[in-house]
Short mmCIF file of C-alpha atoms in Angstrom, two decimals:
data_model
loop_
_atom_site.label_atom_id
_atom_site.label_comp_id
_atom_site.label_asym_id
_atom_site.label_seq_id
_atom_site.Cartn_x
_atom_site.Cartn_y
_atom_site.Cartn_z
CA MET A 1 -1.79 -27.81 -15.69
CA ARG A 2 -0.27 -27.58 -19.29
CA HIS A 3 -4.15 -28.48 -20.70
CA ARG A 4 -5.08 -25.16 -19.48
CA LEU A 5 -2.22 -22.74 -20.49
CA ALA A 6 -2.92 -24.75 -23.74
CA SER A 7 -6.46 -23.90 -24.27
CA ALA A 8 -5.84 -20.00 -23.21
CA GLU A 9 -2.77 -20.13 -25.96
CA TRP A 10 -5.54 -21.43 -28.59
CA ARG A 11 -8.06 -18.41 -27.79
CA ARG A 12 -4.92 -15.90 -27.94
CA LEU A 13 -4.03 -17.03 -31.44
CA ALA A 14 -7.78 -16.79 -32.49
CA ARG A 15 -7.54 -13.42 -32.06
CA LEU A 16 -5.11 -12.49 -32.95
CA PHE A 17 -5.37 -14.58 -36.12
CA ALA A 18 -8.05 -12.30 -36.33
CA ALA A 19 -6.44 -9.22 -36.62
CA LEU A 20 -4.11 -9.97 -39.31
CA VAL A 21 -5.50 -11.90 -41.62
CA GLY A 22 -9.58 -11.32 -41.49
CA LEU A 23 -12.93 -13.17 -40.27
CA GLY A 24 -12.22 -15.91 -41.67
CA VAL A 25 -8.89 -17.24 -40.02
CA ALA A 26 -10.60 -16.72 -36.82
CA VAL A 27 -13.87 -19.13 -37.65
CA ALA A 28 -11.73 -21.45 -38.74
CA LEU A 29 -9.98 -21.50 -35.47
CA ALA A 30 -12.78 -21.11 -33.20
CA PRO A 31 -13.71 -24.53 -33.21
CA ALA A 32 -10.88 -26.19 -32.30
CA ALA A 33 -10.22 -23.39 -28.84
CA SER A 34 -13.36 -23.60 -28.13
CA ALA A 35 -13.44 -27.53 -27.94
CA ALA A 36 -10.96 -26.96 -25.76
CA ALA A 37 -11.71 -24.64 -23.72
CA ALA A 38 -14.71 -26.84 -23.26
CA SER A 39 -12.57 -29.62 -22.41
CA ASP A 40 -11.10 -27.61 -19.62
CA ASP A 41 -14.51 -26.78 -18.27
CA SER A 42 -15.74 -30.05 -17.81
CA ILE A 43 -12.69 -30.99 -16.31
CA ASP A 44 -12.70 -28.25 -13.80
CA ARG A 45 -16.88 -29.05 -13.35
CA GLN A 46 -16.10 -32.24 -12.47
CA ARG A 47 -13.50 -31.80 -9.96
CA VAL A 48 -14.93 -29.53 -8.12
CA GLY A 49 -18.23 -31.47 -7.89
CA ASP A 50 -17.07 -34.45 -6.81
CA TRP A 51 -15.02 -32.24 -4.00
CA LEU A 52 -18.02 -30.41 -3.26
CA ASP A 53 -19.76 -33.96 -3.95
CA ALA A 54 -17.82 -35.59 -0.63
CA ARG A 55 -17.13 -32.35 1.81
CA VAL A 56 -20.53 -30.00 2.21
CA PRO A 57 -22.94 -31.89 3.29
CA ASP A 58 -20.81 -33.10 6.41
CA ARG A 59 -20.29 -29.28 7.12
CA MET A 60 -23.38 -28.39 6.34
CA ARG A 61 -24.48 -30.54 8.77
CA GLU A 62 -22.18 -29.48 11.74
CA ALA A 63 -22.44 -26.27 10.59
CA LYS A 64 -26.27 -26.72 11.08
CA LEU A 65 -26.51 -24.87 8.05
CA PRO A 66 -29.91 -25.16 5.93
CA GLY A 67 -28.96 -24.19 2.77
CA PHE A 68 -26.10 -23.15 0.23
CA SER A 69 -25.60 -22.11 -2.99
CA ILE A 70 -21.19 -21.59 -4.76
CA ALA A 71 -20.85 -20.67 -8.31
CA VAL A 72 -17.21 -21.06 -9.33
CA VAL A 73 -15.26 -18.85 -12.77
CA ARG A 74 -12.73 -19.40 -14.61
CA ASP A 75 -11.73 -16.98 -17.99
CA GLY A 76 -14.78 -15.09 -17.18
CA ALA A 77 -16.92 -18.41 -17.94
CA THR A 78 -19.58 -20.04 -15.15
CA VAL A 79 -17.85 -23.39 -14.84
CA TYR A 80 -19.46 -24.88 -11.90
CA ALA A 81 -23.02 -24.02 -9.90
CA GLY A 82 -25.13 -25.45 -7.70
CA GLY A 83 -26.62 -25.79 -4.41
CA PHE A 84 -26.90 -27.87 -1.76
CA GLY A 85 -29.16 -28.34 1.05
CA ALA A 86 -33.07 -26.38 1.64
CA ARG A 87 -33.27 -22.84 0.76
CA ASP A 88 -36.77 -23.35 2.67
CA PRO A 89 -36.54 -26.08 5.39
CA ALA A 90 -40.23 -25.67 6.51
CA ARG A 91 -41.93 -26.44 2.18
CA GLY A 92 -38.80 -28.58 1.39
CA LEU A 93 -37.69 -26.30 -1.46
CA PRO A 94 -33.93 -26.56 -2.58
CA ALA A 95 -31.29 -24.26 -2.54
CA THR A 96 -30.53 -24.01 -6.53
CA ALA A 97 -27.70 -21.95 -7.57
CA ASP A 98 -30.22 -18.83 -8.65
CA THR A 99 -31.58 -18.54 -4.50
CA LEU A 100 -31.32 -14.70 -3.28
CA PHE A 101 -29.38 -14.64 -0.24
CA GLY A 102 -28.39 -12.12 2.23
CA ILE A 103 -24.89 -11.36 0.82
CA GLY A 104 -23.99 -9.20 4.34
CA SER A 105 -20.65 -7.59 4.29
CA VAL A 106 -19.63 -8.23 0.26
CA THR A 107 -21.56 -5.28 0.08
CA LYS A 108 -19.01 -3.38 0.74
CA SER A 109 -16.77 -3.83 -2.75
CA PHE A 110 -19.73 -1.85 -4.39
CA VAL A 111 -19.90 0.88 -2.14
CA ALA A 112 -16.28 1.32 -2.82
CA ILE A 113 -16.90 1.07 -6.69
CA ALA A 114 -19.88 3.61 -6.03
CA ILE A 115 -17.50 5.76 -4.47
CA LEU A 116 -14.77 5.34 -7.40
CA GLN A 117 -16.72 6.01 -10.18
CA LEU A 118 -17.84 9.52 -8.54
CA ALA A 119 -14.01 10.43 -8.29
CA ASP A 120 -13.12 9.15 -12.12
CA GLU A 121 -15.98 11.91 -12.49
CA GLY A 122 -14.48 14.23 -10.52
CA ARG A 123 -17.39 14.55 -8.62
CA LEU A 124 -15.45 13.75 -5.36
CA ARG A 125 -11.45 12.92 -4.07
CA LEU A 126 -10.60 9.90 -2.35
CA ASP A 127 -8.67 12.72 0.25
CA ASP A 128 -11.52 14.92 0.70
CA PRO A 129 -12.66 15.17 4.43
CA VAL A 130 -15.24 13.23 5.51
CA SER A 131 -17.12 16.26 6.66
CA LYS A 132 -17.44 17.57 3.59
CA TYR A 133 -20.48 15.92 2.41
CA VAL A 134 -22.22 14.44 5.50
CA PRO A 135 -21.97 15.55 9.54
CA LEU A 136 -19.82 13.72 10.97
CA GLU A 137 -17.74 15.26 14.17
CA LEU A 138 -15.05 12.62 15.34
CA GLY A 139 -11.77 12.90 14.49
CA LEU A 140 -8.73 14.56 15.65
CA PRO A 141 -7.27 18.60 15.45
CA GLY A 142 -5.50 19.12 12.29
CA ARG A 143 -5.73 15.64 11.32
CA PRO A 144 -9.57 15.10 9.56
CA ILE A 145 -11.18 12.03 8.65
CA THR A 146 -11.42 10.86 5.06
CA ILE A 147 -12.82 9.17 1.96
CA HIS A 148 -9.76 7.28 2.20
CA HIS A 149 -9.73 6.72 6.04
CA LEU A 150 -13.23 5.08 5.51
CA LEU A 151 -12.96 2.99 2.96
CA THR A 152 -9.95 1.58 4.16
CA HIS A 153 -11.53 0.56 7.68
CA THR A 154 -8.73 3.25 9.26
CA ALA A 155 -11.05 6.31 10.56
CA GLY A 156 -8.91 5.84 14.34
CA PHE A 157 -12.06 4.88 16.33
CA PRO A 158 -13.48 1.64 16.80
CA ASN A 159 -16.74 -0.79 16.01
CA LEU A 160 -19.17 1.21 17.46
CA ASP A 161 -21.55 -1.79 16.28
CA THR A 162 -24.42 0.30 14.50
CA SER A 163 -24.98 -2.83 13.07
CA ASN A 164 -26.21 -4.83 16.04
CA VAL A 165 -28.75 -2.21 16.62
CA LEU A 166 -29.72 -2.23 13.09
CA ILE A 167 -30.07 -5.95 12.61
CA SER A 168 -31.36 -6.98 16.39
CA ARG A 169 -34.39 -4.57 15.70
CA GLY A 170 -34.97 -6.14 12.31
CA LEU A 171 -34.68 -9.54 13.99
CA GLY A 172 -37.34 -8.82 17.11
CA ARG A 173 -34.41 -8.07 19.81
CA ASP A 174 -34.84 -3.92 19.81
CA THR A 175 -31.07 -2.80 21.98
CA GLY A 176 -33.44 0.21 22.66
CA VAL A 177 -31.05 2.45 20.93
CA PRO A 178 -32.93 5.21 18.35
CA MET A 179 -31.77 4.46 15.04
CA ALA A 180 -34.34 5.40 12.35
CA SER A 181 -32.90 8.34 10.30
CA THR A 182 -30.10 10.06 9.70
CA ALA A 183 -30.24 12.84 12.74
CA ASP A 184 -30.41 9.14 14.72
CA PHE A 185 -27.07 7.37 13.71
CA TYR A 186 -25.00 10.59 13.07
CA ARG A 187 -26.95 11.85 16.92
CA PHE A 188 -25.23 7.99 18.21
CA VAL A 189 -21.96 8.01 15.66
CA ASN A 190 -21.11 11.94 16.63
CA GLY A 191 -21.25 10.77 20.42
CA ALA A 192 -18.01 8.02 20.39
CA LYS A 193 -15.80 10.84 20.65
CA ASP A 194 -14.27 9.91 23.34
CA GLU A 195 -13.63 6.30 21.19
CA VAL A 196 -11.14 8.38 18.95
CA ARG A 197 -8.19 6.82 20.12
CA PHE A 198 -5.95 7.33 16.92
CA ALA A 199 -4.79 9.35 14.02
CA PRO A 200 -6.43 8.12 11.08
CA GLY A 201 -4.22 5.62 8.57
CA GLU A 202 -2.69 4.71 11.60
CA ARG A 203 -4.95 1.52 13.30
CA TYR A 204 -7.26 -0.90 11.71
CA PHE A 205 -10.64 -1.22 13.56
CA TYR A 206 -13.27 -2.96 11.07
CA SER A 207 -16.01 -0.26 11.15
CA ASN A 208 -19.43 -1.23 9.41
CA GLU A 209 -20.36 3.44 10.62
CA SER A 210 -17.65 4.07 8.17
CA TRP A 211 -18.91 2.49 5.46
CA ARG A 212 -23.37 3.71 6.13
CA MET A 213 -21.05 7.02 6.19
CA LEU A 214 -19.72 5.84 2.58
CA GLY A 215 -23.36 4.83 1.41
CA HIS A 216 -24.80 8.84 2.68
CA ILE A 217 -21.68 10.13 0.44
CA VAL A 218 -22.38 8.60 -2.36
CA GLN A 219 -26.33 9.60 -1.63
CA ALA A 220 -25.18 12.82 -1.21
CA VAL A 221 -22.98 14.12 -4.73
CA SER A 222 -24.91 11.56 -6.54
CA GLY A 223 -28.28 13.17 -5.32
CA GLN A 224 -30.50 9.64 -4.82
CA PRO A 225 -30.51 7.60 -2.61
CA PHE A 226 -27.71 5.47 -2.12
CA HIS A 227 -29.77 1.49 -3.18
CA ARG A 228 -31.22 3.21 -6.03
CA TYR A 229 -27.75 4.63 -7.59
CA ILE A 230 -25.94 1.57 -6.95
CA SER A 231 -28.96 -0.82 -8.94
CA GLU A 232 -28.29 2.32 -11.50
CA ARG A 233 -24.70 2.39 -11.55
CA ILE A 234 -23.59 -1.37 -11.06
CA LEU A 235 -26.84 -3.94 -11.23
CA ARG A 236 -28.11 -3.12 -14.25
CA PRO A 237 -25.27 -2.44 -15.78
CA LEU A 238 -23.83 -6.02 -15.29
CA GLY A 239 -27.27 -7.87 -15.48
CA MET A 240 -27.79 -8.29 -12.09
CA VAL A 241 -31.64 -8.37 -12.36
CA ARG A 242 -32.22 -10.35 -9.39
CA THR A 243 -29.66 -8.49 -6.63
CA THR A 244 -31.73 -5.92 -4.72
CA PHE A 245 -31.38 -4.06 -1.28
CA VAL A 246 -35.59 -4.10 -0.80
CA PRO A 247 -36.14 -7.32 1.14
CA ALA A 248 -40.02 -6.93 -0.20
CA ARG A 249 -38.34 -8.05 -4.22
CA VAL A 250 -36.70 -10.52 -2.36
CA LEU A 251 -39.65 -12.18 -1.24
CA GLU A 252 -42.03 -11.64 -4.08
CA ASP A 253 -38.58 -13.78 -6.06
CA PRO A 254 -39.80 -17.63 -6.76
CA ASP A 255 -36.74 -18.66 -4.94
CA HIS A 256 -35.29 -16.70 -2.30
CA LEU A 257 -33.61 -17.87 0.62
CA THR A 258 -35.76 -18.38 4.31
CA PRO A 259 -33.16 -17.12 6.97
CA HIS A 260 -31.64 -18.77 9.99
CA ARG A 261 -30.59 -18.66 13.37
CA ILE A 262 -29.63 -20.98 15.70
CA GLY A 263 -31.35 -19.79 18.66
CA GLU A 264 -33.16 -21.89 21.85
CA ASN A 265 -34.75 -24.50 20.51
CA GLY A 266 -31.94 -25.58 17.35
CA VAL A 267 -32.33 -23.67 13.85
CA GLU A 268 -34.56 -21.54 13.43
CA ALA A 269 -36.80 -18.89 10.92
CA THR A 270 -36.66 -15.67 11.32
CA PRO A 271 -37.13 -12.49 9.70
CA LEU A 272 -34.62 -10.90 6.25
CA PRO A 273 -33.32 -8.48 9.24
CA TYR A 274 -33.18 -4.92 6.91
CA PRO A 275 -35.97 -3.02 6.36
CA ASN A 276 -37.19 -1.70 2.87
CA PRO A 277 -34.98 1.79 1.88
CA ASP A 278 -37.87 2.54 -0.62
CA ASP A 279 -39.76 3.54 3.20
CA ASN A 280 -36.69 5.66 4.26
CA PRO A 281 -34.60 6.82 1.08
CA ASP A 282 -32.76 9.41 2.96
CA PHE A 283 -31.81 6.35 5.47
CA ALA A 284 -31.30 4.03 2.71
CA PHE A 285 -27.51 4.93 3.15
CA LEU A 286 -27.83 2.26 6.92
CA SER A 287 -27.63 -0.81 4.05
CA ALA A 288 -24.60 0.20 2.82
CA ALA A 289 -23.02 -1.94 5.46
CA GLY A 290 -24.22 -5.07 4.37
CA GLY A 291 -27.63 -4.76 3.04
CA LEU A 292 -27.60 -6.29 -0.63
CA PHE A 293 -29.40 -9.62 -1.61
CA SER A 294 -27.92 -12.27 -4.67
CA SER A 295 -27.82 -15.14 -5.73
CA ALA A 296 -24.35 -17.06 -6.79
CA ARG A 297 -24.94 -17.14 -10.35
CA GLU A 298 -25.58 -13.22 -11.23
CA MET A 299 -22.51 -12.51 -8.56
CA THR A 300 -20.29 -14.50 -11.01
CA SER A 301 -20.73 -11.16 -13.39
CA TYR A 302 -19.87 -9.07 -10.09
CA VAL A 303 -16.66 -11.29 -9.41
CA ASN A 304 -15.83 -11.50 -13.83
CA ALA A 305 -15.86 -7.65 -13.43
CA LEU A 306 -13.63 -7.53 -10.99
CA ILE A 307 -11.48 -9.75 -12.49
CA ALA A 308 -11.05 -8.14 -15.93
CA ARG A 309 -10.41 -4.84 -13.30
CA GLY A 310 -13.62 -3.30 -13.75
CA GLY A 311 -14.04 -4.10 -17.10
CA TYR A 312 -17.37 -6.06 -18.77
CA GLY A 313 -18.89 -6.89 -22.51
CA GLY A 314 -20.68 -3.27 -22.38
CA GLY A 315 -19.08 -0.67 -20.48
CA ARG A 316 -16.48 -0.18 -17.38
CA LEU A 317 -17.80 -0.14 -13.73
CA ALA A 318 -14.75 2.89 -13.11
CA LYS A 319 -11.42 3.16 -14.33
CA GLU A 320 -8.96 0.46 -15.48
CA GLU A 321 -6.18 1.82 -12.23
CA SER A 322 -9.23 3.39 -9.93
CA VAL A 323 -9.53 -0.85 -9.81
CA ALA A 324 -6.38 -1.63 -9.44
CA ARG A 325 -6.49 1.06 -6.51
CA MET A 326 -9.28 -1.34 -4.27
CA GLN A 327 -7.71 -4.60 -5.64
CA THR A 328 -3.94 -3.12 -3.46
CA GLU A 329 -3.45 -3.35 0.05
CA GLN A 330 -4.12 -0.14 1.89
CA ILE A 331 -3.21 -1.06 5.54
CA ARG A 332 -1.55 -3.93 6.97
CA ILE A 333 -3.59 -5.96 9.23
CA GLY A 334 -1.85 -8.84 10.51
CA GLU A 335 -0.47 -12.29 9.16
CA ASP A 336 -2.14 -15.57 8.23
CA LEU A 337 -0.76 -19.39 7.33
CA PHE A 338 0.05 -17.41 3.76
CA GLY A 339 2.68 -14.53 4.72
CA PRO A 340 0.70 -11.27 5.38
CA TYR A 341 -2.50 -9.39 4.43
CA GLY A 342 -4.39 -6.50 4.73
CA TYR A 343 -7.66 -4.76 3.00
CA GLY A 344 -7.72 -2.38 0.11
CA TYR A 345 -11.54 -1.07 -0.51
CA GLY A 346 -13.85 -3.19 0.24
CA LEU A 347 -11.48 -5.99 -0.31
CA GLY A 348 -8.97 -8.43 1.76
CA VAL A 349 -6.19 -8.05 0.50
CA SER A 350 -3.54 -12.00 0.55
CA ASP A 351 -1.71 -14.56 -0.23
CA LEU A 352 -2.81 -18.22 -1.55
CA LEU A 353 -0.52 -20.15 -2.97
CA GLY A 354 1.78 -17.62 -4.08
CA GLN A 355 -0.98 -15.85 -5.71
CA ARG A 356 -2.76 -12.27 -4.81
CA LEU A 357 -6.08 -13.29 -3.21
CA LEU A 358 -9.01 -10.41 -3.44
CA SER A 359 -11.68 -11.54 -1.03
CA HIS A 360 -14.29 -10.67 1.55
CA GLY A 361 -16.83 -12.02 3.68
CA GLY A 362 -20.99 -10.92 4.64
CA SER A 363 -23.42 -11.81 7.58
CA ILE A 364 -26.26 -10.70 8.46
CA SER A 365 -27.05 -13.80 11.62
CA VAL A 366 -29.06 -14.91 9.13
CA SER A 367 -27.53 -15.31 6.53
CA THR A 368 -23.63 -15.43 5.09
CA ALA A 369 -22.16 -15.16 2.04
CA TYR A 370 -18.37 -15.03 0.52
CA MET A 371 -16.73 -13.87 -2.33
CA ALA A 372 -13.19 -14.11 -3.48
CA PHE A 373 -10.68 -14.35 -6.60
CA ILE A 374 -7.80 -14.78 -7.94
CA PRO A 375 -7.40 -12.12 -10.95
CA THR A 376 -4.02 -13.35 -12.34
CA LEU A 377 -5.61 -16.38 -13.19
CA GLY A 378 -8.44 -16.12 -13.70
CA ILE A 379 -10.21 -17.68 -10.86
CA GLY A 380 -13.13 -16.96 -8.83
CA VAL A 381 -16.02 -17.89 -6.54
CA VAL A 382 -18.85 -16.92 -5.01
CA MET A 383 -20.55 -18.90 -2.08
CA MET A 384 -23.83 -18.51 0.15
CA GLY A 385 -25.85 -19.86 2.82
CA ASN A 386 -29.28 -19.31 4.78
CA GLY A 387 -27.62 -19.43 8.34
CA ALA A 388 -24.10 -18.54 10.17
CA GLY A 389 -21.36 -20.91 11.45
CA PHE A 390 -20.15 -22.05 7.93
CA ASP A 391 -16.41 -21.83 7.31
CA TYR A 392 -16.89 -20.44 3.97
CA GLU A 393 -12.68 -19.32 4.27
CA THR A 394 -11.44 -23.28 4.17
CA LEU A 395 -13.70 -24.26 1.27
CA THR A 396 -13.11 -21.00 -1.09
CA HIS A 397 -9.28 -22.39 -0.24
CA GLU A 398 -10.08 -25.88 -1.23
CA VAL A 399 -11.64 -25.10 -4.41
CA LEU A 400 -8.91 -22.25 -5.69
CA ALA A 401 -6.27 -25.24 -5.18
CA LEU A 402 -8.62 -27.43 -7.15
CA LEU A 403 -8.26 -24.73 -10.37
CA MET A 404 -4.89 -23.91 -9.08
CA GLY A 405 -4.59 -27.45 -10.67
CA HIS A 406 -3.29 -28.81 -6.44
CA ASP A 407 -4.34 -31.26 -4.43
CA PRO A 408 -5.94 -29.35 -2.19
CA GLU A 409 -5.44 -31.78 0.90
CA SER A 410 -1.66 -31.70 -0.53
CA VAL A 411 -1.35 -27.84 0.16
CA LEU A 412 -2.66 -26.01 2.10
CA PRO A 413 -1.71 -25.55 5.36
CA GLY A 414 -5.12 -25.56 6.91
CA VAL A 415 -6.19 -28.85 5.32
CA ALA A 416 -3.15 -30.61 7.17
CA ILE A 417 -3.88 -28.57 10.59
CA ALA A 418 -7.07 -29.18 11.35
CA ARG A 419 -5.80 -33.03 10.31
CA ARG A 420 -3.58 -32.93 12.63
CA MET A 421 -5.66 -31.61 15.55
CA ASP A 422 -8.47 -34.32 14.66
CA ARG A 423 -5.73 -37.05 15.01
CA LEU A 424 -4.91 -36.02 18.65
CA VAL A 425 -8.80 -35.86 19.25
CA GLY A 426 -10.28 -38.32 21.83
CA GLU A 427 -10.20 -39.74 26.02
CA TYR A 428 -6.62 -40.46 27.23
CA ALA A 429 -5.72 -42.33 30.25
CA ILE A 430 -2.87 -43.94 31.85
CA TYR A 431 -1.21 -47.13 32.80
CA GLY A 432 -4.33 -48.84 34.67
CA GLY A 433 -7.08 -46.47 33.74
CA LEU A 434 -6.83 -44.73 37.04
CA SER A 435 -6.49 -41.87 35.66
CA THR A 436 -8.25 -40.64 31.54
CA MET A 437 -8.65 -36.79 30.27
CA SER A 438 -10.12 -35.21 27.15
CA VAL A 439 -9.10 -33.88 23.80
CA THR A 440 -11.50 -32.28 22.03
CA HIS A 441 -12.09 -29.98 18.45
CA ARG A 442 -13.92 -26.66 19.10
CA ASP A 443 -13.93 -23.14 17.82
CA GLY A 444 -10.77 -23.55 16.24
CA LEU A 445 -8.64 -24.68 19.33
CA LEU A 446 -7.98 -28.02 21.16
CA TRP A 447 -9.07 -28.26 25.25
CA LEU A 448 -7.68 -30.33 27.63
CA GLY A 449 -10.94 -31.47 29.75
CA ALA A 450 -9.75 -33.14 32.86
CA GLY A 451 -10.48 -33.96 36.64
CA GLY A 452 -14.23 -33.26 36.16
CA GLY A 453 -13.05 -28.80 35.43
CA PRO A 454 -13.95 -26.21 33.19
CA ASP A 455 -12.30 -27.44 29.64
CA THR A 456 -8.66 -25.53 28.90
CA PRO A 457 -7.38 -24.43 25.43
CA LEU A 458 -4.52 -25.76 24.07
CA VAL A 459 -1.88 -23.10 22.36
CA PRO A 460 -0.01 -24.71 20.39
CA GLU A 461 3.85 -23.95 20.03
CA ASP A 462 4.59 -23.32 16.61
CA ARG A 463 1.24 -22.52 13.88
CA ALA A 464 0.97 -25.38 11.95
CA TYR A 465 0.50 -27.40 14.42
CA ALA A 466 3.71 -29.73 13.78
CA THR A 467 5.79 -30.35 17.15
CA GLY A 468 2.58 -31.18 19.20
CA ARG A 469 4.14 -29.40 21.59
CA PHE A 470 1.11 -27.30 23.83
CA ARG A 471 1.07 -24.98 26.57
CA LEU A 472 -1.09 -24.93 29.50
CA LEU A 473 -2.51 -21.81 31.04
CA ARG A 474 -4.38 -21.55 34.75
CA ASP A 475 -4.49 -18.75 36.75
CA GLY A 476 -0.98 -17.55 35.34
CA ASP A 477 0.57 -20.63 35.94
CA GLU A 478 1.88 -22.46 33.14
CA SER A 479 2.61 -25.89 32.24
CA VAL A 480 3.40 -28.20 28.58
CA ILE A 481 1.68 -31.15 27.36
CA GLU A 482 3.57 -33.16 24.24
CA PHE A 483 2.00 -35.29 21.87
CA VAL A 484 4.00 -38.02 20.69
CA ASP A 485 2.56 -39.59 17.63
CA ASP A 486 4.27 -43.52 17.25
CA ALA A 487 3.33 -45.03 14.15
CA ASN A 488 3.27 -48.70 16.12
CA ASP A 489 1.65 -47.28 19.63
CA GLY A 490 -0.19 -44.97 18.66
CA ILE A 491 -0.60 -41.43 19.61
CA SER A 492 0.31 -40.51 24.13
CA ALA A 493 0.10 -37.25 25.24
CA ILE A 494 2.94 -36.58 28.48
CA VAL A 495 1.66 -34.64 31.19
CA ASP A 496 3.84 -33.74 33.66
CA ARG A 497 4.82 -36.61 35.38
CA ASN A 498 2.47 -39.06 33.33
CA VAL A 499 1.40 -40.31 30.27
CA PHE A 500 -1.51 -40.63 28.79
CA HIS A 501 -2.12 -43.55 26.54
CA LYS A 502 -5.24 -42.77 23.84
CA ARG A 503 -8.07 -44.61 23.13
CA ASP A 504 -8.93 -47.00 20.92
#
């Protein structure tokens, strides 16, 4: 960690001396600064690479994820970029850091930037009623839904599942709900008047509908189809030339995913679920909830711009104060193992080891992604895969902890919890083996199996799983099971009048 600070100090000194005494001094200092930075980058690359090599293949196997890509940044530089597995298993084509994947709801932060650009230009206000720009009829009398409410998922109505309607159709499982036009979309959304139970701003309901409306607002105010605005005002300035909303362009690219889902016959290839927005530009805003395709390597340009609060080499995506607001908690959602967490504009706001973490995941069922960064430390991670079920968040925390100079297994509570849970997994029997039970780990919980009946979830007494005490609830009746881990005798489970011993 001291070496990192020394390297950063070298860079600051080089810039300072260049300003004070001219180019000659800057040239004299640059080699030392560059050598220190290169040394740091190589250390990061080795540390991150070793960690990923030791863990990602097994986790991909467990999640049945065919291909996976990742890129890691620090101080504007990419310190690691690589791929695991296959982007196209049928043809044996490898996933790389340049493979195009569907990034799902990570798209939402791009939409937030677009809205902030228009606000910075005075073309809209965040406290404007949504109905000023699009035909939304939902809301309560005297309490209009504003653009701010859409940006924070606090419009007052719950998820209406338009993504299920649209993605299911793309995957050949049509729900039967008409939704192929702007009129269809608002006919469906405005029909949900009885679903409005809360005033705007009171309650967080993750809402893809809200972000489609934000995309429509971008379209209405700019006079451009949504996807073209994002391309011209965000993607091109950042040099993200392969990133696109157009599935046809993805399939034309020599390094693109084959999307996969787990079906009745195992992992199977599927089509890309989003339609071509160029075919129906008036309804291009349907892609605003999660229709962007990108690569891990290209996304590093975007992550670095967010870390710099909107700044990049050639200019600025939005005013610094606007991007700062985007990265500030606007609504509290809950609490996790690191403390409270909430939502800004298109970004989750939480804590990781005492540092403010900005993040967002995304899924279009057949492709998934995760983006996270810590602005104060200049570090970030982007991950993608051609399937669902992979635990991106845990791996993200591990990689960022490594970049912070920590041993993830020592400092991340989730790692310790998983270790404690897995230690309890196994077969148990009482004296003489006359009664048995089993403990399994799935879906983030421990499950007790006994007597041939259905498994029962074990509810931990404490979130850290430190006490070994769990509650069992069956038909309203509650009982307690306590696991005792003895260094000499191994693990035992006390259940009512019985003591079950874990078998080796």
